[in-house]
mmCIF file of N, CA and C in Angstrom:
data_model
loop_
_atom_site.group_PDB
_atom_site.id
_atom_site.type_symbol
_atom_site.label_atom_id
_atom_site.label_comp_id
_atom_site.label_asym_id
_atom_site.label_seq_id
_atom_site.Cartn_x
_atom_site.Cartn_y
_atom_site.Cartn_z
ATOM 1 N N UNK A 266 0.822 -1.186 0.000
ATOM 2 C CA UNK A 266 0.000 0.000 0.000
ATOM 3 C C UNK A 266 0.872 1.259 0.000
ATOM 4 N N UNK A 267 1.917 1.277 0.838
ATOM 5 C CA UNK A 267 2.799 2.442 0.891
ATOM 6 C C UNK A 267 3.478 2.675 -0.448
ATOM 7 N N UNK A 268 3.814 1.607 -1.150
ATOM 8 C CA UNK A 268 4.475 1.746 -2.445
ATOM 9 C C UNK A 268 3.564 2.455 -3.445
ATOM 10 N N UNK A 269 2.269 2.212 -3.351
ATOM 11 C CA UNK A 269 1.322 2.857 -4.258
ATOM 12 C C UNK A 269 1.067 4.313 -3.877
ATOM 13 N N UNK A 270 1.138 4.614 -2.591
ATOM 14 C CA UNK A 270 0.879 5.981 -2.136
ATOM 15 C C UNK A 270 2.102 6.884 -2.236
ATOM 16 N N UNK A 271 3.277 6.322 -2.360
ATOM 17 C CA UNK A 271 4.508 7.102 -2.433
ATOM 18 C C UNK A 271 4.495 8.156 -3.531
ATOM 19 N N UNK A 272 4.190 7.774 -4.780
ATOM 20 C CA UNK A 272 4.148 8.788 -5.849
ATOM 21 C C UNK A 272 3.091 9.864 -5.611
ATOM 22 N N UNK A 273 1.966 9.485 -5.046
ATOM 23 C CA UNK A 273 0.914 10.471 -4.763
ATOM 24 C C UNK A 273 1.389 11.462 -3.712
ATOM 25 N N UNK A 274 2.089 10.982 -2.714
ATOM 26 C CA UNK A 274 2.606 11.857 -1.658
ATOM 27 C C UNK A 274 3.593 12.863 -2.240
ATOM 28 N N UNK A 275 4.448 12.396 -3.148
ATOM 29 C CA UNK A 275 5.394 13.288 -3.795
ATOM 30 C C UNK A 275 4.691 14.331 -4.645
ATOM 31 N N UNK A 276 3.632 13.919 -5.332
ATOM 32 C CA UNK A 276 2.864 14.849 -6.173
ATOM 33 C C UNK A 276 2.195 15.916 -5.316
ATOM 34 N N UNK A 277 1.606 15.514 -4.204
ATOM 35 C CA UNK A 277 0.963 16.471 -3.298
ATOM 36 C C UNK A 277 2.001 17.448 -2.753
ATOM 37 N N UNK A 278 3.161 16.943 -2.395
ATOM 38 C CA UNK A 278 4.231 17.806 -1.898
ATOM 39 C C UNK A 278 4.647 18.818 -2.959
ATOM 40 N N UNK A 279 4.790 18.360 -4.192
ATOM 41 C CA UNK A 279 5.151 19.268 -5.291
ATOM 42 C C UNK A 279 4.094 20.341 -5.486
ATOM 43 N N UNK A 280 2.827 19.951 -5.472
ATOM 44 C CA UNK A 280 1.741 20.917 -5.647
ATOM 45 C C UNK A 280 1.715 21.933 -4.504
ATOM 46 N N UNK A 281 1.957 21.460 -3.287
ATOM 47 C CA UNK A 281 1.976 22.371 -2.135
ATOM 48 C C UNK A 281 3.123 23.371 -2.261
ATOM 49 N N UNK A 282 4.265 22.932 -2.791
ATOM 50 C CA UNK A 282 5.395 23.841 -2.990
ATOM 51 C C UNK A 282 5.082 24.871 -4.067
ATOM 52 N N UNK A 283 4.481 24.430 -5.157
ATOM 53 C CA UNK A 283 4.219 25.317 -6.283
ATOM 54 C C UNK A 283 3.096 26.313 -6.004
ATOM 55 N N UNK A 284 2.090 25.889 -5.254
ATOM 56 C CA UNK A 284 0.886 26.706 -5.084
ATOM 57 C C UNK A 284 0.605 27.069 -3.631
ATOM 58 N N UNK A 285 1.617 27.035 -2.797
ATOM 59 C CA UNK A 285 1.438 27.301 -1.367
ATOM 60 C C UNK A 285 0.808 28.646 -1.074
ATOM 61 N N UNK A 286 1.223 29.672 -1.817
ATOM 62 C CA UNK A 286 0.666 31.006 -1.570
ATOM 63 C C UNK A 286 -0.813 31.054 -1.922
ATOM 64 N N UNK A 287 -1.204 30.383 -2.985
ATOM 65 C CA UNK A 287 -2.615 30.356 -3.380
ATOM 66 C C UNK A 287 -3.449 29.566 -2.365
ATOM 67 N N UNK A 288 -2.885 28.477 -1.884
ATOM 68 C CA UNK A 288 -3.590 27.652 -0.893
ATOM 69 C C UNK A 288 -3.803 28.449 0.391
ATOM 70 N N UNK A 289 -2.756 29.131 0.859
ATOM 71 C CA UNK A 289 -2.886 29.913 2.081
ATOM 72 C C UNK A 289 -3.875 31.056 1.905
ATOM 73 N N UNK A 290 -3.857 31.687 0.746
ATOM 74 C CA UNK A 290 -4.814 32.765 0.476
ATOM 75 C C UNK A 290 -6.245 32.207 0.506
ATOM 76 N N UNK A 291 -6.439 31.037 -0.078
ATOM 77 C CA UNK A 291 -7.760 30.405 -0.065
ATOM 78 C C UNK A 291 -8.217 30.055 1.342
ATOM 79 N N UNK A 292 -7.284 29.576 2.160
ATOM 80 C CA UNK A 292 -7.616 29.275 3.556
ATOM 81 C C UNK A 292 -8.039 30.539 4.298
ATOM 82 N N UNK A 293 -7.317 31.631 4.066
ATOM 83 C CA UNK A 293 -7.659 32.909 4.706
ATOM 84 C C UNK A 293 -9.043 33.391 4.273
ATOM 85 N N UNK A 294 -9.312 33.299 2.978
ATOM 86 C CA UNK A 294 -10.616 33.746 2.470
ATOM 87 C C UNK A 294 -11.755 32.899 3.026
ATOM 88 N N UNK A 295 -11.542 31.581 3.084
ATOM 89 C CA UNK A 295 -12.569 30.694 3.629
ATOM 90 C C UNK A 295 -12.801 30.992 5.110
ATOM 91 N N UNK A 296 -11.718 31.199 5.853
ATOM 92 C CA UNK A 296 -11.839 31.500 7.283
ATOM 93 C C UNK A 296 -12.602 32.802 7.492
ATOM 94 N N UNK A 297 -12.293 33.801 6.688
ATOM 95 C CA UNK A 297 -12.974 35.091 6.809
ATOM 96 C C UNK A 297 -14.463 34.941 6.506
ATOM 97 N N UNK A 298 -14.794 34.195 5.465
ATOM 98 C CA UNK A 298 -16.201 33.996 5.096
ATOM 99 C C UNK A 298 -16.968 33.282 6.202
ATOM 100 N N UNK A 299 -16.375 32.237 6.756
ATOM 101 C CA UNK A 299 -17.035 31.491 7.831
ATOM 102 C C UNK A 299 -17.183 32.361 9.067
ATOM 103 N N UNK A 300 -16.149 33.131 9.378
ATOM 104 C CA UNK A 300 -16.202 34.013 10.547
ATOM 105 C C UNK A 300 -17.312 35.054 10.388
ATOM 106 N N UNK A 301 -17.450 35.579 9.187
ATOM 107 C CA UNK A 301 -18.515 36.557 8.952
ATOM 108 C C UNK A 301 -19.890 35.913 9.062
ATOM 109 N N UNK A 302 -20.043 34.705 8.518
ATOM 110 C CA UNK A 302 -21.338 34.006 8.575
ATOM 111 C C UNK A 302 -21.736 33.674 10.009
ATOM 112 N N UNK A 303 -20.749 33.384 10.844
ATOM 113 C CA UNK A 303 -21.046 33.029 12.243
ATOM 114 C C UNK A 303 -20.981 34.250 13.151
ATOM 115 N N UNK A 304 -20.829 35.419 12.543
ATOM 116 C CA UNK A 304 -20.791 36.694 13.273
ATOM 117 C C UNK A 304 -19.741 36.708 14.389
ATOM 118 N N UNK A 305 -18.598 36.081 14.124
ATOM 119 C CA UNK A 305 -17.487 36.109 15.063
ATOM 120 C C UNK A 305 -17.621 35.179 16.256
ATOM 121 N N UNK A 306 -18.703 34.423 16.305
ATOM 122 C CA UNK A 306 -18.950 33.552 17.461
ATOM 123 C C UNK A 306 -17.856 32.500 17.644
ATOM 124 N N UNK A 307 -17.279 32.035 16.546
ATOM 125 C CA UNK A 307 -16.275 30.967 16.607
ATOM 126 C C UNK A 307 -14.910 31.436 16.110
ATOM 127 N N UNK A 308 -14.617 32.716 16.236
ATOM 128 C CA UNK A 308 -13.368 33.284 15.703
ATOM 129 C C UNK A 308 -12.128 32.546 16.193
ATOM 130 N N UNK A 309 -12.068 32.248 17.483
ATOM 131 C CA UNK A 309 -10.887 31.561 18.023
ATOM 132 C C UNK A 309 -10.715 30.186 17.398
ATOM 133 N N UNK A 310 -11.806 29.458 17.260
ATOM 134 C CA UNK A 310 -11.732 28.117 16.675
ATOM 135 C C UNK A 310 -11.388 28.173 15.196
ATOM 136 N N UNK A 311 -11.946 29.145 14.502
ATOM 137 C CA UNK A 311 -11.653 29.302 13.074
ATOM 138 C C UNK A 311 -10.188 29.638 12.882
ATOM 139 N N UNK A 312 -9.664 30.551 13.685
ATOM 140 C CA UNK A 312 -8.254 30.934 13.588
ATOM 141 C C UNK A 312 -7.351 29.745 13.912
ATOM 142 N N UNK A 313 -7.711 28.990 14.928
ATOM 143 C CA UNK A 313 -6.930 27.822 15.297
ATOM 144 C C UNK A 313 -6.923 26.788 14.172
ATOM 145 N N UNK A 314 -8.086 26.506 13.631
ATOM 146 C CA UNK A 314 -8.183 25.534 12.541
ATOM 147 C C UNK A 314 -7.435 25.980 11.298
ATOM 148 N N UNK A 315 -7.520 27.261 10.995
ATOM 149 C CA UNK A 315 -6.806 27.801 9.840
ATOM 150 C C UNK A 315 -5.300 27.677 10.046
ATOM 151 N N UNK A 316 -4.835 27.977 11.244
ATOM 152 C CA UNK A 316 -3.406 27.845 11.545
ATOM 153 C C UNK A 316 -2.936 26.408 11.416
ATOM 154 N N UNK A 317 -3.734 25.471 11.894
ATOM 155 C CA UNK A 317 -3.365 24.055 11.782
ATOM 156 C C UNK A 317 -3.329 23.610 10.326
ATOM 157 N N UNK A 318 -4.289 24.077 9.539
ATOM 158 C CA UNK A 318 -4.312 23.730 8.118
ATOM 159 C C UNK A 318 -3.087 24.295 7.405
ATOM 160 N N UNK A 319 -2.716 25.529 7.741
ATOM 161 C CA UNK A 319 -1.535 26.140 7.131
ATOM 162 C C UNK A 319 -0.262 25.401 7.545
ATOM 163 N N UNK A 320 -0.182 25.005 8.802
ATOM 164 C CA UNK A 320 0.986 24.252 9.269
ATOM 165 C C UNK A 320 1.098 22.920 8.528
ATOM 166 N N UNK A 321 -0.033 22.239 8.347
ATOM 167 C CA UNK A 321 -0.027 20.962 7.631
ATOM 168 C C UNK A 321 0.404 21.165 6.182
ATOM 169 N N UNK A 322 -0.072 22.228 5.569
ATOM 170 C CA UNK A 322 0.300 22.523 4.198
ATOM 171 C C UNK A 322 1.800 22.819 4.105
ATOM 172 N N UNK A 323 2.328 23.548 5.061
ATOM 173 C CA UNK A 323 3.765 23.839 5.086
ATOM 174 C C UNK A 323 4.579 22.551 5.239
ATOM 175 N N UNK A 324 4.118 21.656 6.092
ATOM 176 C CA UNK A 324 4.829 20.380 6.258
ATOM 177 C C UNK A 324 4.824 19.599 4.945
ATOM 178 N N UNK A 325 3.694 19.588 4.262
ATOM 179 C CA UNK A 325 3.623 18.909 2.967
ATOM 180 C C UNK A 325 4.573 19.545 1.961
ATOM 181 N N UNK A 326 4.623 20.855 1.949
ATOM 182 C CA UNK A 326 5.458 21.565 0.983
ATOM 183 C C UNK A 326 6.942 21.324 1.230
ATOM 184 N N UNK A 327 7.327 21.027 2.446
ATOM 185 C CA UNK A 327 8.737 20.841 2.765
ATOM 186 C C UNK A 327 9.176 19.389 2.731
ATOM 187 N N UNK A 328 8.264 18.475 2.419
ATOM 188 C CA UNK A 328 8.637 17.076 2.287
ATOM 189 C C UNK A 328 9.294 16.879 0.941
ATOM 190 N N UNK A 329 10.262 16.001 0.914
ATOM 191 C CA UNK A 329 10.934 15.685 -0.344
ATOM 192 C C UNK A 329 10.727 14.206 -0.623
ATOM 193 N N UNK A 330 10.080 13.904 -1.713
ATOM 194 C CA UNK A 330 9.880 12.507 -2.090
ATOM 195 C C UNK A 330 9.006 11.786 -1.099
ATOM 196 N N UNK A 331 9.501 10.625 -0.627
ATOM 197 C CA UNK A 331 8.688 9.782 0.246
ATOM 198 C C UNK A 331 9.097 9.854 1.705
ATOM 199 N N UNK A 332 10.027 10.721 2.064
ATOM 200 C CA UNK A 332 10.378 10.845 3.469
ATOM 201 C C UNK A 332 11.873 10.879 3.677
ATOM 202 N N UNK A 333 12.299 10.892 4.940
ATOM 203 C CA UNK A 333 13.714 10.971 5.257
ATOM 204 C C UNK A 333 14.453 9.710 4.838
ATOM 205 N N UNK A 334 15.703 9.879 4.524
ATOM 206 C CA UNK A 334 16.516 8.750 4.084
ATOM 207 C C UNK A 334 17.027 7.934 5.251
ATOM 208 N N UNK A 335 17.827 6.918 4.961
ATOM 209 C CA UNK A 335 18.366 6.075 6.031
ATOM 210 C C UNK A 335 19.251 6.879 6.966
ATOM 211 N N UNK A 336 19.153 6.570 8.224
ATOM 212 C CA UNK A 336 19.977 7.238 9.226
ATOM 213 C C UNK A 336 19.446 8.587 9.652
ATOM 214 N N UNK A 337 18.277 8.954 9.172
ATOM 215 C CA UNK A 337 17.707 10.247 9.548
ATOM 216 C C UNK A 337 17.242 10.194 10.991
ATOM 217 N N UNK A 338 17.439 11.277 11.675
ATOM 218 C CA UNK A 338 17.060 11.347 13.080
ATOM 219 C C UNK A 338 15.574 11.605 13.257
ATOM 220 N N UNK A 339 15.123 11.697 14.504
ATOM 221 C CA UNK A 339 13.705 11.887 14.767
ATOM 222 C C UNK A 339 13.180 13.235 14.284
ATOM 223 N N UNK A 340 14.068 14.213 14.078
ATOM 224 C CA UNK A 340 13.633 15.529 13.613
ATOM 225 C C UNK A 340 13.697 15.661 12.104
ATOM 226 N N UNK A 341 14.090 14.618 11.409
ATOM 227 C CA UNK A 341 14.196 14.693 9.951
ATOM 228 C C UNK A 341 12.810 14.717 9.329
ATOM 229 N N UNK A 342 12.738 15.233 8.126
ATOM 230 C CA UNK A 342 11.473 15.224 7.415
ATOM 231 C C UNK A 342 10.837 16.590 7.332
ATOM 232 N N UNK A 343 11.488 17.631 7.775
ATOM 233 C CA UNK A 343 10.956 18.980 7.615
ATOM 234 C C UNK A 343 10.110 19.402 8.786
ATOM 235 N N UNK A 344 9.299 20.381 8.536
ATOM 236 C CA UNK A 344 8.473 20.958 9.581
ATOM 237 C C UNK A 344 8.678 22.448 9.586
ATOM 238 N N UNK A 345 7.939 23.121 10.416
ATOM 239 C CA UNK A 345 8.057 24.565 10.489
ATOM 240 C C UNK A 345 8.335 24.976 11.920
ATOM 241 N N UNK A 346 9.073 26.072 12.093
ATOM 242 C CA UNK A 346 9.298 26.550 13.460
ATOM 243 C C UNK A 346 7.994 27.060 14.051
ATOM 244 N N UNK A 347 7.890 26.969 15.347
ATOM 245 C CA UNK A 347 6.682 27.424 16.034
ATOM 246 C C UNK A 347 6.812 28.891 16.364
ATOM 247 N N UNK A 348 6.534 29.721 15.398
ATOM 248 C CA UNK A 348 6.576 31.161 15.594
ATOM 249 C C UNK A 348 5.165 31.713 15.588
ATOM 250 N N UNK A 349 5.042 33.008 15.796
ATOM 251 C CA UNK A 349 3.698 33.599 15.789
ATOM 252 C C UNK A 349 3.100 33.547 14.402
ATOM 253 N N UNK A 350 1.797 33.305 14.355
ATOM 254 C CA UNK A 350 1.085 33.260 13.085
ATOM 255 C C UNK A 350 0.458 34.609 12.823
ATOM 256 N N UNK A 351 0.379 34.984 11.552
ATOM 257 C CA UNK A 351 -0.308 36.240 11.254
ATOM 258 C C UNK A 351 -1.793 36.092 11.522
ATOM 259 N N UNK A 352 -2.451 37.173 11.910
ATOM 260 C CA UNK A 352 -3.881 37.087 12.197
ATOM 261 C C UNK A 352 -4.680 36.799 10.936
ATOM 262 N N UNK A 353 -5.775 36.094 11.103
ATOM 263 C CA UNK A 353 -6.669 35.789 9.992
ATOM 264 C C UNK A 353 -7.469 37.040 9.694
ATOM 265 N N UNK A 354 -7.454 37.467 8.440
ATOM 266 C CA UNK A 354 -8.208 38.669 8.089
ATOM 267 C C UNK A 354 -9.181 38.423 6.980
#
Protein backbone atom coordinates (compact mmCIF):
# COMPACT_ATOMS: atom_id res chain seq x y z
CA UNK A 1 0.00 0.00 0.00
CA UNK A 2 2.80 2.44 0.89
CA UNK A 3 4.48 1.75 -2.45
CA UNK A 4 1.32 2.86 -4.26
CA UNK A 5 0.88 5.98 -2.14
CA UNK A 6 4.51 7.10 -2.43
CA UNK A 7 4.15 8.79 -5.85
CA UNK A 8 0.91 10.47 -4.76
CA UNK A 9 2.61 11.86 -1.66
CA UNK A 10 5.39 13.29 -3.79
CA UNK A 11 2.86 14.85 -6.17
CA UNK A 12 0.96 16.47 -3.30
CA UNK A 13 4.23 17.81 -1.90
CA UNK A 14 5.15 19.27 -5.29
CA UNK A 15 1.74 20.92 -5.65
CA UNK A 16 1.98 22.37 -2.14
CA UNK A 17 5.39 23.84 -2.99
CA UNK A 18 4.22 25.32 -6.28
CA UNK A 19 0.89 26.71 -5.08
CA UNK A 20 1.44 27.30 -1.37
CA UNK A 21 0.67 31.01 -1.57
CA UNK A 22 -2.61 30.36 -3.38
CA UNK A 23 -3.59 27.65 -0.89
CA UNK A 24 -2.89 29.91 2.08
CA UNK A 25 -4.81 32.77 0.48
CA UNK A 26 -7.76 30.40 -0.07
CA UNK A 27 -7.62 29.28 3.56
CA UNK A 28 -7.66 32.91 4.71
CA UNK A 29 -10.62 33.75 2.47
CA UNK A 30 -12.57 30.69 3.63
CA UNK A 31 -11.84 31.50 7.28
CA UNK A 32 -12.97 35.09 6.81
CA UNK A 33 -16.20 34.00 5.10
CA UNK A 34 -17.04 31.49 7.83
CA UNK A 35 -16.20 34.01 10.55
CA UNK A 36 -18.52 36.56 8.95
CA UNK A 37 -21.34 34.01 8.57
CA UNK A 38 -21.05 33.03 12.24
CA UNK A 39 -20.79 36.69 13.27
CA UNK A 40 -17.49 36.11 15.06
CA UNK A 41 -18.95 33.55 17.46
CA UNK A 42 -16.27 30.97 16.61
CA UNK A 43 -13.37 33.28 15.70
CA UNK A 44 -10.89 31.56 18.02
CA UNK A 45 -11.73 28.12 16.67
CA UNK A 46 -11.65 29.30 13.07
CA UNK A 47 -8.25 30.93 13.59
CA UNK A 48 -6.93 27.82 15.30
CA UNK A 49 -8.18 25.53 12.54
CA UNK A 50 -6.81 27.80 9.84
CA UNK A 51 -3.41 27.85 11.55
CA UNK A 52 -3.36 24.06 11.78
CA UNK A 53 -4.31 23.73 8.12
CA UNK A 54 -1.54 26.14 7.13
CA UNK A 55 0.99 24.25 9.27
CA UNK A 56 -0.03 20.96 7.63
CA UNK A 57 0.30 22.52 4.20
CA UNK A 58 3.76 23.84 5.09
CA UNK A 59 4.83 20.38 6.26
CA UNK A 60 3.62 18.91 2.97
CA UNK A 61 5.46 21.57 0.98
CA UNK A 62 8.74 20.84 2.76
CA UNK A 63 8.64 17.08 2.29
CA UNK A 64 10.93 15.68 -0.34
CA UNK A 65 9.88 12.51 -2.09
CA UNK A 66 8.69 9.78 0.25
CA UNK A 67 10.38 10.85 3.47
CA UNK A 68 13.71 10.97 5.26
CA UNK A 69 16.52 8.75 4.08
CA UNK A 70 18.37 6.07 6.03
CA UNK A 71 19.98 7.24 9.23
CA UNK A 72 17.71 10.25 9.55
CA UNK A 73 17.06 11.35 13.08
CA UNK A 74 13.70 11.89 14.77
CA UNK A 75 13.63 15.53 13.61
CA UNK A 76 14.20 14.69 9.95
CA UNK A 77 11.47 15.22 7.41
CA UNK A 78 10.96 18.98 7.62
CA UNK A 79 8.47 20.96 9.58
CA UNK A 80 8.06 24.57 10.49
CA UNK A 81 9.30 26.55 13.46
CA UNK A 82 6.68 27.42 16.03
CA UNK A 83 6.58 31.16 15.59
CA UNK A 84 3.70 33.60 15.79
CA UNK A 85 1.09 33.26 13.09
CA UNK A 86 -0.31 36.24 11.25
CA UNK A 87 -3.88 37.09 12.20
CA UNK A 88 -6.67 35.79 9.99
CA UNK A 89 -8.21 38.67 8.09
